[in-house]
Short mmCIF file of N, CA, C and O in Angstrom, two decimals:
data_model
loop_
_atom_site.label_atom_id
_atom_site.label_comp_id
_atom_site.label_asym_id
_atom_site.label_seq_id
_atom_site.Cartn_x
_atom_site.Cartn_y
_atom_site.Cartn_z
N MET A 790 208.27 -102.51 -42.55
CA MET A 790 208.41 -103.52 -43.59
C MET A 790 207.05 -103.80 -44.19
O MET A 790 206.10 -104.05 -43.48
N ASP A 791 206.93 -103.75 -45.49
CA ASP A 791 205.73 -104.16 -46.18
C ASP A 791 205.98 -105.59 -46.64
O ASP A 791 206.79 -105.82 -47.53
N PRO A 792 205.34 -106.58 -45.98
CA PRO A 792 205.66 -107.97 -46.28
C PRO A 792 205.46 -108.32 -47.76
O PRO A 792 204.45 -107.96 -48.35
N PRO A 793 206.44 -108.98 -48.37
CA PRO A 793 206.33 -109.35 -49.78
C PRO A 793 205.28 -110.43 -50.00
O PRO A 793 204.84 -111.09 -49.06
N GLU A 794 204.89 -110.59 -51.26
CA GLU A 794 203.92 -111.62 -51.62
C GLU A 794 204.62 -112.99 -51.63
O GLU A 794 205.21 -113.38 -52.62
N ASN A 795 204.57 -113.67 -50.54
CA ASN A 795 205.13 -115.01 -50.40
C ASN A 795 204.43 -115.66 -49.22
O ASN A 795 204.23 -114.99 -48.19
N PRO A 796 204.05 -116.93 -49.31
CA PRO A 796 203.33 -117.57 -48.20
C PRO A 796 204.10 -117.55 -46.88
O PRO A 796 203.50 -117.65 -45.82
N LEU A 797 205.41 -117.39 -46.94
CA LEU A 797 206.20 -117.32 -45.71
C LEU A 797 205.81 -116.11 -44.86
O LEU A 797 205.94 -116.14 -43.65
N PHE A 798 205.29 -115.06 -45.50
CA PHE A 798 204.96 -113.82 -44.79
C PHE A 798 203.46 -113.59 -44.62
O PHE A 798 203.05 -112.50 -44.22
N ASP A 799 202.62 -114.59 -44.91
CA ASP A 799 201.17 -114.43 -44.75
C ASP A 799 200.83 -114.03 -43.32
O ASP A 799 201.36 -114.57 -42.36
N GLY A 800 199.94 -113.06 -43.19
CA GLY A 800 199.47 -112.63 -41.88
C GLY A 800 200.37 -111.64 -41.17
O GLY A 800 200.06 -111.21 -40.07
N LEU A 801 201.49 -111.26 -41.77
CA LEU A 801 202.37 -110.26 -41.16
C LEU A 801 201.96 -108.87 -41.64
O LEU A 801 201.47 -108.71 -42.75
N HIS A 802 202.20 -107.88 -40.81
CA HIS A 802 201.81 -106.51 -41.11
C HIS A 802 203.03 -105.61 -41.14
O HIS A 802 204.10 -105.95 -40.63
N GLU A 803 202.85 -104.43 -41.69
CA GLU A 803 203.94 -103.48 -41.89
C GLU A 803 204.69 -103.13 -40.61
O GLU A 803 205.89 -102.96 -40.60
N GLU A 804 203.99 -103.05 -39.49
CA GLU A 804 204.63 -102.62 -38.24
C GLU A 804 205.39 -103.73 -37.51
O GLU A 804 206.04 -103.48 -36.51
N GLU A 805 205.35 -104.94 -38.01
CA GLU A 805 206.05 -106.05 -37.36
C GLU A 805 207.52 -106.07 -37.79
O GLU A 805 207.87 -105.57 -38.85
N TYR A 806 208.36 -106.64 -36.95
CA TYR A 806 209.79 -106.62 -37.22
C TYR A 806 210.42 -107.94 -36.82
O TYR A 806 209.83 -108.75 -36.13
N VAL A 807 211.65 -108.14 -37.26
CA VAL A 807 212.45 -109.29 -36.87
C VAL A 807 213.80 -108.78 -36.37
O VAL A 807 214.18 -107.65 -36.63
N TYR A 808 214.53 -109.63 -35.68
CA TYR A 808 215.76 -109.25 -34.99
C TYR A 808 216.98 -109.78 -35.73
O TYR A 808 217.07 -110.96 -36.04
N PHE A 809 217.93 -108.90 -36.01
CA PHE A 809 219.22 -109.26 -36.59
C PHE A 809 220.27 -109.11 -35.49
O PHE A 809 220.27 -108.12 -34.77
N VAL A 810 221.18 -110.08 -35.37
CA VAL A 810 222.13 -110.03 -34.27
C VAL A 810 223.58 -109.82 -34.72
O VAL A 810 224.43 -109.56 -33.93
N HIS A 811 223.84 -109.92 -36.00
CA HIS A 811 225.22 -109.81 -36.46
C HIS A 811 225.30 -108.96 -37.72
O HIS A 811 224.29 -108.55 -38.26
N SER A 812 226.49 -108.72 -38.19
CA SER A 812 226.67 -107.85 -39.34
C SER A 812 226.94 -108.60 -40.65
O SER A 812 227.22 -107.99 -41.66
N TYR A 813 226.85 -109.92 -40.64
CA TYR A 813 227.03 -110.69 -41.87
C TYR A 813 225.78 -110.55 -42.72
O TYR A 813 224.67 -110.48 -42.20
N TYR A 814 225.93 -110.53 -44.04
CA TYR A 814 224.76 -110.44 -44.89
C TYR A 814 225.06 -111.02 -46.27
O TYR A 814 226.22 -111.13 -46.68
N ALA A 815 223.99 -111.40 -46.96
CA ALA A 815 224.09 -111.86 -48.34
C ALA A 815 223.62 -110.72 -49.24
O ALA A 815 222.60 -110.11 -48.97
N ALA A 816 224.36 -110.45 -50.27
CA ALA A 816 223.95 -109.39 -51.19
C ALA A 816 222.61 -109.75 -51.82
O ALA A 816 222.37 -110.92 -52.15
N ALA A 817 221.72 -108.79 -51.94
CA ALA A 817 220.41 -109.04 -52.55
C ALA A 817 220.61 -109.51 -53.99
O ALA A 817 221.33 -108.88 -54.75
N ALA A 818 220.00 -110.64 -54.33
CA ALA A 818 220.19 -111.22 -55.66
C ALA A 818 218.86 -111.74 -56.20
O ALA A 818 218.57 -112.92 -56.10
N PRO A 819 218.03 -110.85 -56.78
CA PRO A 819 216.78 -111.32 -57.38
C PRO A 819 217.11 -112.36 -58.43
O PRO A 819 218.18 -112.31 -59.02
N PRO A 820 216.30 -113.32 -58.74
CA PRO A 820 214.91 -113.45 -58.32
C PRO A 820 214.71 -114.25 -57.03
O PRO A 820 213.59 -114.42 -56.59
N ASN A 821 215.77 -114.75 -56.41
CA ASN A 821 215.60 -115.58 -55.21
C ASN A 821 215.35 -114.78 -53.94
O ASN A 821 214.97 -115.34 -52.92
N THR A 822 215.58 -113.49 -53.95
CA THR A 822 215.36 -112.66 -52.77
C THR A 822 213.87 -112.37 -52.61
O THR A 822 213.24 -111.84 -53.52
N ILE A 823 213.29 -112.76 -51.46
CA ILE A 823 211.87 -112.49 -51.21
C ILE A 823 211.67 -111.40 -50.18
O ILE A 823 210.56 -110.92 -49.98
N ALA A 824 212.74 -110.98 -49.50
CA ALA A 824 212.68 -109.84 -48.59
C ALA A 824 214.08 -109.27 -48.49
O ALA A 824 215.07 -110.00 -48.45
N SER A 825 214.15 -107.95 -48.46
CA SER A 825 215.45 -107.30 -48.31
C SER A 825 215.35 -106.25 -47.21
O SER A 825 214.26 -105.81 -46.85
N THR A 826 216.50 -105.88 -46.69
CA THR A 826 216.59 -104.91 -45.61
C THR A 826 217.66 -103.90 -45.97
O THR A 826 218.66 -104.25 -46.59
N THR A 827 217.44 -102.67 -45.58
CA THR A 827 218.46 -101.65 -45.76
C THR A 827 218.91 -101.16 -44.40
O THR A 827 218.11 -100.63 -43.62
N TYR A 828 220.16 -101.41 -44.10
CA TYR A 828 220.81 -100.90 -42.90
C TYR A 828 222.26 -100.68 -43.29
O TYR A 828 223.03 -101.63 -43.43
N ILE A 829 222.59 -99.49 -43.60
CA ILE A 829 223.86 -99.08 -44.19
C ILE A 829 223.92 -99.56 -45.65
O ILE A 829 224.10 -98.78 -46.55
N HIS A 830 223.74 -100.85 -45.90
CA HIS A 830 223.70 -101.44 -47.23
C HIS A 830 222.37 -102.15 -47.39
O HIS A 830 221.74 -102.55 -46.41
N SER A 831 221.96 -102.38 -48.61
CA SER A 831 220.79 -103.21 -48.88
C SER A 831 221.25 -104.66 -48.98
O SER A 831 222.26 -104.94 -49.62
N PHE A 832 220.54 -105.55 -48.33
CA PHE A 832 220.93 -106.97 -48.37
C PHE A 832 219.70 -107.86 -48.33
O PHE A 832 218.61 -107.44 -47.94
N ALA A 833 219.87 -109.10 -48.75
CA ALA A 833 218.80 -110.09 -48.74
C ALA A 833 218.57 -110.54 -47.30
O ALA A 833 219.48 -111.02 -46.65
N SER A 834 217.34 -110.38 -46.80
CA SER A 834 217.03 -110.87 -45.46
C SER A 834 216.23 -112.16 -45.51
O SER A 834 216.10 -112.84 -44.50
N ALA A 835 215.70 -112.52 -46.68
CA ALA A 835 215.04 -113.82 -46.87
C ALA A 835 215.14 -114.20 -48.34
O ALA A 835 214.98 -113.36 -49.23
N VAL A 836 215.45 -115.47 -48.58
CA VAL A 836 215.57 -115.98 -49.94
C VAL A 836 214.74 -117.25 -50.07
O VAL A 836 214.43 -117.92 -49.08
N ASN A 837 214.37 -117.57 -51.31
CA ASN A 837 213.55 -118.74 -51.57
C ASN A 837 213.89 -119.30 -52.94
O ASN A 837 214.01 -118.56 -53.91
N SER A 838 214.06 -120.61 -53.00
CA SER A 838 214.22 -121.32 -54.26
C SER A 838 213.49 -122.65 -54.11
O SER A 838 213.92 -123.51 -53.34
N GLY A 839 212.35 -122.78 -54.78
CA GLY A 839 211.53 -123.98 -54.63
C GLY A 839 211.03 -124.09 -53.20
O GLY A 839 210.42 -123.17 -52.68
N LEU A 840 211.30 -125.23 -52.55
CA LEU A 840 210.90 -125.42 -51.15
C LEU A 840 212.02 -125.09 -50.18
O LEU A 840 211.92 -125.37 -48.99
N THR A 841 213.10 -124.50 -50.67
CA THR A 841 214.21 -124.11 -49.81
C THR A 841 214.11 -122.63 -49.46
O THR A 841 214.00 -121.79 -50.36
N TYR A 842 214.09 -122.35 -48.16
CA TYR A 842 214.02 -120.97 -47.66
C TYR A 842 215.22 -120.71 -46.77
O TYR A 842 215.71 -121.60 -46.09
N GLY A 843 215.67 -119.49 -46.76
CA GLY A 843 216.72 -119.05 -45.85
C GLY A 843 216.39 -117.66 -45.35
O GLY A 843 215.91 -116.83 -46.11
N VAL A 844 216.62 -117.43 -44.07
CA VAL A 844 216.38 -116.11 -43.50
C VAL A 844 217.63 -115.64 -42.77
O VAL A 844 218.36 -116.43 -42.20
N GLN A 845 217.86 -114.35 -42.79
CA GLN A 845 219.03 -113.75 -42.17
C GLN A 845 218.78 -113.44 -40.70
O GLN A 845 219.71 -113.30 -39.94
N PHE A 846 217.54 -113.32 -40.31
CA PHE A 846 217.17 -112.94 -38.95
C PHE A 846 216.94 -114.17 -38.08
O PHE A 846 217.05 -115.29 -38.55
N HIS A 847 216.63 -113.96 -36.84
CA HIS A 847 216.46 -115.02 -35.86
C HIS A 847 215.00 -115.25 -35.49
O HIS A 847 214.48 -114.58 -34.61
N PRO A 848 214.31 -116.19 -36.14
CA PRO A 848 212.95 -116.52 -35.69
C PRO A 848 213.02 -117.73 -34.80
O PRO A 848 213.77 -118.65 -35.11
N PRO A 849 212.25 -117.90 -33.77
CA PRO A 849 211.55 -116.86 -33.05
C PRO A 849 212.27 -116.45 -31.77
O PRO A 849 211.78 -115.61 -31.04
N GLU A 850 213.42 -117.05 -31.48
CA GLU A 850 214.06 -116.80 -30.18
C GLU A 850 214.35 -115.34 -29.93
O GLU A 850 214.32 -114.89 -28.79
N LYS A 851 214.61 -114.56 -30.95
CA LYS A 851 214.87 -113.13 -30.78
C LYS A 851 213.79 -112.27 -31.44
O LYS A 851 213.60 -111.14 -31.07
N SER A 852 213.11 -112.82 -32.45
CA SER A 852 212.13 -112.02 -33.19
C SER A 852 210.74 -112.08 -32.57
O SER A 852 209.84 -111.39 -33.03
N GLY A 853 210.53 -112.93 -31.59
CA GLY A 853 209.28 -112.93 -30.86
C GLY A 853 208.14 -113.67 -31.54
O GLY A 853 208.26 -114.20 -32.63
N ALA A 854 207.03 -113.69 -30.84
CA ALA A 854 205.86 -114.45 -31.28
C ALA A 854 205.23 -113.85 -32.53
O ALA A 854 204.73 -114.58 -33.38
N VAL A 855 205.20 -112.55 -32.63
CA VAL A 855 204.50 -111.92 -33.75
C VAL A 855 205.25 -112.14 -35.06
O VAL A 855 204.72 -112.68 -36.01
N GLY A 856 206.50 -111.71 -35.12
CA GLY A 856 207.27 -111.83 -36.36
C GLY A 856 207.87 -113.20 -36.57
O GLY A 856 207.55 -113.90 -37.51
N GLY A 857 208.73 -113.62 -35.66
CA GLY A 857 209.47 -114.86 -35.84
C GLY A 857 208.63 -116.12 -35.77
O GLY A 857 208.75 -117.00 -36.62
N LEU A 858 207.77 -116.22 -34.78
CA LEU A 858 206.95 -117.42 -34.63
C LEU A 858 205.95 -117.54 -35.77
O LEU A 858 205.70 -118.64 -36.27
N LYS A 859 205.39 -116.43 -36.22
CA LYS A 859 204.45 -116.45 -37.34
C LYS A 859 205.14 -116.91 -38.61
O LYS A 859 204.57 -117.66 -39.40
N ILE A 860 206.37 -116.51 -38.83
CA ILE A 860 207.10 -116.95 -40.01
C ILE A 860 207.35 -118.46 -39.96
O ILE A 860 207.16 -119.16 -40.95
N LEU A 861 207.72 -118.99 -38.80
CA LEU A 861 207.90 -120.44 -38.66
C LEU A 861 206.58 -121.17 -38.85
O LEU A 861 206.52 -122.23 -39.50
N GLU A 862 205.51 -120.64 -38.29
CA GLU A 862 204.19 -121.24 -38.45
C GLU A 862 203.80 -121.28 -39.93
O GLU A 862 203.31 -122.29 -40.44
N ASN A 863 204.02 -120.18 -40.64
CA ASN A 863 203.73 -120.14 -42.07
C ASN A 863 204.55 -121.15 -42.84
O ASN A 863 204.04 -121.80 -43.75
N PHE A 864 205.80 -121.31 -42.47
CA PHE A 864 206.65 -122.28 -43.16
C PHE A 864 206.07 -123.69 -43.01
O PHE A 864 205.96 -124.42 -43.98
N ILE A 865 205.67 -124.03 -41.82
CA ILE A 865 205.15 -125.39 -41.56
C ILE A 865 203.78 -125.59 -42.19
O ILE A 865 203.53 -126.61 -42.83
N GLU A 866 202.88 -124.62 -42.05
CA GLU A 866 201.50 -124.79 -42.49
C GLU A 866 201.24 -124.43 -43.95
O GLU A 866 200.37 -125.01 -44.58
N ARG A 867 201.96 -123.50 -44.51
CA ARG A 867 201.65 -123.00 -45.84
C ARG A 867 202.66 -123.37 -46.90
O ARG A 867 202.35 -123.41 -48.08
N VAL A 868 203.89 -123.63 -46.49
CA VAL A 868 204.95 -123.89 -47.46
C VAL A 868 205.19 -125.39 -47.62
O VAL A 868 205.31 -125.88 -48.74
N CYS A 869 205.28 -126.10 -46.52
CA CYS A 869 205.60 -127.54 -46.57
C CYS A 869 204.48 -128.38 -47.12
O CYS A 869 203.37 -128.19 -47.01
#
């Protein structure tokens, strides 16, 4: 993953990943889609509208300290 230009993803690198646990997904719908994933279909894995963010993956309980915890930290420190 090449992290998109959004403060939610500051400090993340290409080799980092997040964990998806189910097969539900939202169809990618620019301009609110800030990250997408391709697994059989392309879908929105993170969306943003103003100060409202939504993610399809599980931070940090399944995505770990590097990916999931960093995204939560960015949300608190850089977005709010």
